[in-house]
């Protein structure tokens, strides 16, 4: 019963965010004044901290899964291990596969960061996720905080709490993996179809890493690094964060 209540509340929070973003994000995309953009970044950081971070922690407590930061609940871990056996990833091989996928993702992040130096500013779209990129150092401070916060709170909410709640309701690891990933993708609807698809792919990778390793801190770090690469490092590589680009408040 508790898991059902948590899922209904979580679904309501996500749907409310989508409804709100349909009104507020187009207005943000049209903003040129840095002071107003920084205010929006601050509001998003605070809102997501409570919407996903605090709610996720409360949900984990109610699900009796406070230790989800470093290990999966025993019943979920057992069924994940059985799924690993079915995939010929018995014993430590499952965790090894998770760490191997982590290494693959880190290499991709490094290559993506290097590739950013060869990109041209006019190749960055003005809408969608492109509107979130920092345009000066003052904005970069906020997008850095936003990135770290997103990595923390979204992983607590989507990768841990929703995963565990869906498993408790369905009794299926696959249903829980798919459901949490889909909801994570849908929550990024403000980025358009491309954003939903890319978020779904990244979310699926994070989900597999968490299930295989049981290390929530690992996907928190990966998520934060991924967002920092896009919202801070990419604008810096494009030359947007030089001192002459600073827009007065």
CSV table of C-alpha atoms in Angstrom, one decimal:
chain,number,residue,atom,x,y,z
A,1,UNK,CA,0.0,0.0,0.0
A,2,UNK,CA,2.8,2.4,0.9
A,3,UNK,CA,4.5,1.9,-2.4
A,4,UNK,CA,1.3,2.6,-4.3
A,5,UNK,CA,0.8,5.8,-2.4
A,6,UNK,CA,4.3,6.9,-3.2
A,7,UNK,CA,3.9,6.1,-6.9
A,8,UNK,CA,0.7,8.0,-7.1
A,9,UNK,CA,2.3,11.0,-5.4
A,10,UNK,CA,5.4,10.8,-7.5
A,11,UNK,CA,3.4,10.6,-10.7
A,12,UNK,CA,1.4,13.7,-9.7
A,13,UNK,CA,4.6,15.6,-9.0
A,14,UNK,CA,6.0,14.7,-12.4
A,15,UNK,CA,2.7,15.6,-14.3
A,16,UNK,CA,2.6,18.9,-12.4
A,17,UNK,CA,6.1,19.7,-13.5
A,18,UNK,CA,5.3,18.9,-17.1
A,19,UNK,CA,2.2,21.1,-17.0
A,20,UNK,CA,4.2,23.9,-15.5
A,21,UNK,CA,7.1,23.6,-17.8
A,22,UNK,CA,4.8,23.9,-20.8
A,23,UNK,CA,4.0,27.5,-19.7
A,24,UNK,CA,7.3,28.6,-18.1
A,25,UNK,CA,10.1,27.1,-20.3
A,26,UNK,CA,9.1,28.9,-23.6
A,27,UNK,CA,9.2,32.1,-21.6
A,28,UNK,CA,12.7,31.2,-20.3
A,29,UNK,CA,13.9,30.4,-23.8
A,30,UNK,CA,12.9,34.0,-24.9
A,31,UNK,CA,14.9,35.6,-22.1
A,32,UNK,CA,18.0,37.6,-23.0
A,33,UNK,CA,18.6,39.4,-19.7
A,34,UNK,CA,21.2,37.5,-17.6
A,35,UNK,CA,19.7,38.6,-14.3
A,36,UNK,CA,16.4,37.0,-15.2
A,37,UNK,CA,18.0,33.9,-16.4
A,38,UNK,CA,20.0,33.5,-13.2
A,39,UNK,CA,16.8,34.0,-11.2
A,40,UNK,CA,15.2,31.1,-13.2
A,41,UNK,CA,18.2,28.9,-12.5
A,42,UNK,CA,17.9,29.6,-8.8
A,43,UNK,CA,14.2,28.9,-8.7
A,44,UNK,CA,14.7,25.6,-10.6
A,45,UNK,CA,17.4,24.5,-8.2
A,46,UNK,CA,15.3,25.2,-5.1
A,47,UNK,CA,12.2,23.7,-6.6
A,48,UNK,CA,13.9,20.5,-7.7
A,49,UNK,CA,15.7,20.1,-4.4
A,50,UNK,CA,12.3,19.9,-2.6
A,51,UNK,CA,10.3,18.3,-5.4
A,52,UNK,CA,12.7,15.4,-6.0
A,53,UNK,CA,15.3,15.5,-3.3
A,54,UNK,CA,13.3,15.9,-0.1
A,55,UNK,CA,10.4,13.9,-1.6
A,56,UNK,CA,12.8,11.1,-2.7
A,57,UNK,CA,14.4,10.9,0.8
A,58,UNK,CA,11.0,10.7,2.5
A,59,UNK,CA,9.9,8.0,0.0
A,60,UNK,CA,13.0,5.9,0.6
A,61,UNK,CA,12.4,6.2,4.4
A,62,UNK,CA,8.7,5.1,4.0
A,63,UNK,CA,9.8,2.2,1.7
A,64,UNK,CA,12.3,1.1,4.4
A,65,UNK,CA,15.1,1.6,1.9
A,66,UNK,CA,17.2,4.3,3.6
A,67,UNK,CA,20.4,2.3,2.8
A,68,UNK,CA,19.7,2.6,-1.0
A,69,UNK,CA,22.6,5.0,-1.3
A,70,UNK,CA,25.1,2.1,-1.1
A,71,UNK,CA,23.1,-1.1,-1.6
A,72,UNK,CA,19.9,-2.3,-3.0
A,73,UNK,CA,17.2,-3.7,-0.6
A,74,UNK,CA,17.8,-7.4,-0.1
A,75,UNK,CA,14.8,-8.8,-2.1
A,76,UNK,CA,15.5,-6.4,-5.0
A,77,UNK,CA,19.2,-7.3,-5.0
A,78,UNK,CA,18.3,-11.0,-5.0
A,79,UNK,CA,16.0,-10.6,-8.1
A,80,UNK,CA,18.6,-8.4,-9.8
A,81,UNK,CA,21.2,-11.2,-9.2
A,82,UNK,CA,18.7,-13.8,-10.7
A,83,UNK,CA,18.3,-11.6,-13.8
A,84,UNK,CA,22.1,-11.4,-14.0
A,85,UNK,CA,22.3,-15.2,-13.9
A,86,UNK,CA,19.8,-15.4,-16.7
A,87,UNK,CA,22.1,-13.1,-18.7
A,88,UNK,CA,25.2,-15.2,-17.8
A,89,UNK,CA,26.4,-12.5,-15.5
A,90,UNK,CA,26.7,-14.5,-12.3
A,91,UNK,CA,28.3,-13.4,-9.0
A,92,UNK,CA,30.7,-10.5,-9.3
A,93,UNK,CA,30.4,-10.4,-13.1
A,94,UNK,CA,27.2,-8.4,-12.8
A,95,UNK,CA,28.9,-5.7,-10.8
A,96,UNK,CA,31.9,-5.9,-13.2
A,97,UNK,CA,29.5,-5.2,-16.1
A,98,UNK,CA,28.1,-2.2,-14.2
A,99,UNK,CA,31.5,-0.8,-13.6
A,100,UNK,CA,32.5,-1.5,-17.3
A,101,UNK,CA,29.4,0.5,-18.4
A,102,UNK,CA,30.5,3.3,-16.1
A,103,UNK,CA,34.0,3.3,-17.7
A,104,UNK,CA,32.4,3.4,-21.1
A,105,UNK,CA,30.2,6.4,-20.1
A,106,UNK,CA,33.2,8.2,-18.6
A,107,UNK,CA,35.2,7.8,-21.8
A,108,UNK,CA,32.2,9.1,-23.7
A,109,UNK,CA,32.1,12.2,-21.4
A,110,UNK,CA,35.8,12.9,-21.9
A,111,UNK,CA,35.5,12.5,-25.7
A,112,UNK,CA,32.4,14.7,-25.7
A,113,UNK,CA,34.2,17.4,-23.7
A,114,UNK,CA,37.1,17.4,-26.1
A,115,UNK,CA,34.7,17.5,-29.1
A,116,UNK,CA,33.2,20.6,-27.6
A,117,UNK,CA,36.3,22.6,-28.4
A,118,UNK,CA,35.7,22.0,-32.1
A,119,UNK,CA,32.1,23.0,-32.1
A,120,UNK,CA,30.9,26.4,-33.3
A,121,UNK,CA,28.5,28.6,-31.3
A,122,UNK,CA,25.9,28.7,-34.2
A,123,UNK,CA,25.6,24.9,-34.0
A,124,UNK,CA,24.0,25.2,-30.5
A,125,UNK,CA,20.2,25.5,-30.7
A,126,UNK,CA,18.7,28.5,-28.9
A,127,UNK,CA,15.8,26.4,-27.7
A,128,UNK,CA,15.4,23.2,-25.7
A,129,UNK,CA,18.4,22.2,-23.7
A,130,UNK,CA,20.5,24.7,-25.6
A,131,UNK,CA,18.7,27.5,-23.8
A,132,UNK,CA,20.1,26.2,-20.5
A,133,UNK,CA,23.7,26.6,-21.4
A,134,UNK,CA,25.5,29.3,-19.3
A,135,UNK,CA,26.2,32.5,-21.3
A,136,UNK,CA,28.6,34.2,-18.9
A,137,UNK,CA,30.5,33.4,-15.6
A,138,UNK,CA,27.6,34.5,-13.4
A,139,UNK,CA,25.3,32.1,-15.1
A,140,UNK,CA,27.9,29.4,-15.0
A,141,UNK,CA,27.9,29.5,-11.2
A,142,UNK,CA,24.2,28.8,-11.2
A,143,UNK,CA,24.3,26.1,-13.9
A,144,UNK,CA,27.1,24.4,-12.0
A,145,UNK,CA,24.9,24.3,-8.9
A,146,UNK,CA,21.9,23.3,-10.9
A,147,UNK,CA,23.9,20.4,-12.5
A,148,UNK,CA,25.2,19.1,-9.1
A,149,UNK,CA,21.7,19.4,-7.6
A,150,UNK,CA,20.1,17.6,-10.5
A,151,UNK,CA,22.6,14.8,-10.2
A,152,UNK,CA,21.8,14.4,-6.6
A,153,UNK,CA,18.0,14.8,-6.4
A,154,UNK,CA,17.0,13.2,-9.7
A,155,UNK,CA,19.0,10.1,-8.9
A,156,UNK,CA,17.5,9.8,-5.4
A,157,UNK,CA,13.9,10.2,-6.9
A,158,UNK,CA,14.0,8.4,-10.2
A,159,UNK,CA,16.8,5.9,-9.9
A,160,UNK,CA,16.3,4.8,-6.3
A,161,UNK,CA,12.9,5.7,-4.9
A,162,UNK,CA,10.8,5.1,-8.1
A,163,UNK,CA,12.8,1.9,-8.9
A,164,UNK,CA,12.2,0.4,-5.5
A,165,UNK,CA,8.6,1.5,-5.3
A,166,UNK,CA,7.8,0.1,-8.7
A,167,UNK,CA,9.6,-3.2,-7.8
A,168,UNK,CA,7.6,-3.5,-4.6
A,169,UNK,CA,4.3,-2.9,-6.5
A,170,UNK,CA,5.1,-5.1,-9.5
A,171,UNK,CA,7.5,-7.7,-8.1
A,172,UNK,CA,9.4,-7.4,-11.4
A,173,UNK,CA,12.9,-6.0,-11.9
A,174,UNK,CA,12.3,-5.4,-15.6
A,175,UNK,CA,9.0,-3.5,-15.0
A,176,UNK,CA,10.7,-1.4,-12.3
A,177,UNK,CA,13.7,-0.6,-14.6
A,178,UNK,CA,11.5,0.3,-17.5
A,179,UNK,CA,9.0,2.3,-15.5
A,180,UNK,CA,11.5,4.4,-13.7
A,181,UNK,CA,13.4,5.1,-17.0
A,182,UNK,CA,10.2,6.1,-18.8
A,183,UNK,CA,9.1,8.5,-16.1
A,184,UNK,CA,12.6,10.0,-16.0
A,185,UNK,CA,12.4,10.6,-19.8
A,186,UNK,CA,8.9,12.0,-19.7
A,187,UNK,CA,10.0,14.5,-16.9
A,188,UNK,CA,12.3,16.1,-19.5
A,189,UNK,CA,9.4,16.8,-22.0
A,190,UNK,CA,10.2,20.5,-21.9
A,191,UNK,CA,13.3,19.6,-24.0
A,192,UNK,CA,11.2,18.3,-26.9
A,193,UNK,CA,11.2,14.9,-28.5
A,194,UNK,CA,15.0,14.8,-28.9
A,195,UNK,CA,15.4,15.7,-25.2
A,196,UNK,CA,13.0,13.0,-24.1
A,197,UNK,CA,14.7,10.3,-26.2
A,198,UNK,CA,18.2,11.3,-25.1
A,199,UNK,CA,17.1,11.5,-21.4
A,200,UNK,CA,15.6,8.1,-21.8
A,201,UNK,CA,18.8,6.6,-23.1
A,202,UNK,CA,20.9,8.2,-20.4
A,203,UNK,CA,18.4,7.2,-17.8
A,204,UNK,CA,18.4,3.6,-18.9
A,205,UNK,CA,22.2,3.5,-18.7
A,206,UNK,CA,22.2,5.0,-15.2
A,207,UNK,CA,19.4,2.6,-14.2
A,208,UNK,CA,21.5,-0.4,-15.3
A,209,UNK,CA,24.6,0.8,-13.6
A,210,UNK,CA,22.7,1.4,-10.3
A,211,UNK,CA,21.0,-2.0,-10.5
A,212,UNK,CA,24.2,-3.8,-11.3
A,213,UNK,CA,26.4,-2.1,-8.7
A,214,UNK,CA,23.9,-1.0,-6.0
A,215,UNK,CA,25.9,2.3,-5.8
A,216,UNK,CA,23.6,5.2,-6.0
A,217,UNK,CA,26.5,7.6,-5.3
A,218,UNK,CA,28.1,6.4,-8.5
A,219,UNK,CA,25.2,7.4,-10.8
A,220,UNK,CA,24.8,10.7,-8.8
A,221,UNK,CA,28.4,11.5,-9.7
A,222,UNK,CA,27.9,10.5,-13.3
A,223,UNK,CA,24.7,12.5,-13.7
A,224,UNK,CA,26.3,15.6,-12.2
A,225,UNK,CA,29.4,15.3,-14.4
A,226,UNK,CA,27.2,14.8,-17.5
A,227,UNK,CA,25.2,18.0,-16.7
A,228,UNK,CA,28.4,20.0,-15.9
A,229,UNK,CA,29.8,18.9,-19.2
A,230,UNK,CA,26.8,20.3,-21.0
A,231,UNK,CA,25.8,23.4,-19.0
A,232,UNK,CA,29.3,24.6,-17.9
A,233,UNK,CA,32.2,23.0,-19.8
A,234,UNK,CA,30.6,23.3,-23.3
A,235,UNK,CA,29.9,27.0,-23.0
A,236,UNK,CA,33.4,27.5,-21.7
A,237,UNK,CA,34.9,25.6,-24.7
A,238,UNK,CA,32.8,27.9,-27.0
A,239,UNK,CA,34.3,31.0,-25.4
A,240,UNK,CA,31.0,32.2,-23.9
A,241,UNK,CA,32.4,32.5,-20.4
A,242,UNK,CA,35.3,34.9,-21.0
A,243,UNK,CA,35.2,38.1,-18.9
A,244,UNK,CA,34.1,40.3,-21.8
A,245,UNK,CA,31.0,38.2,-22.1
A,246,UNK,CA,29.9,39.0,-18.5
A,247,UNK,CA,26.5,40.6,-18.6
A,248,UNK,CA,25.9,43.1,-15.8
A,249,UNK,CA,23.1,42.5,-13.4
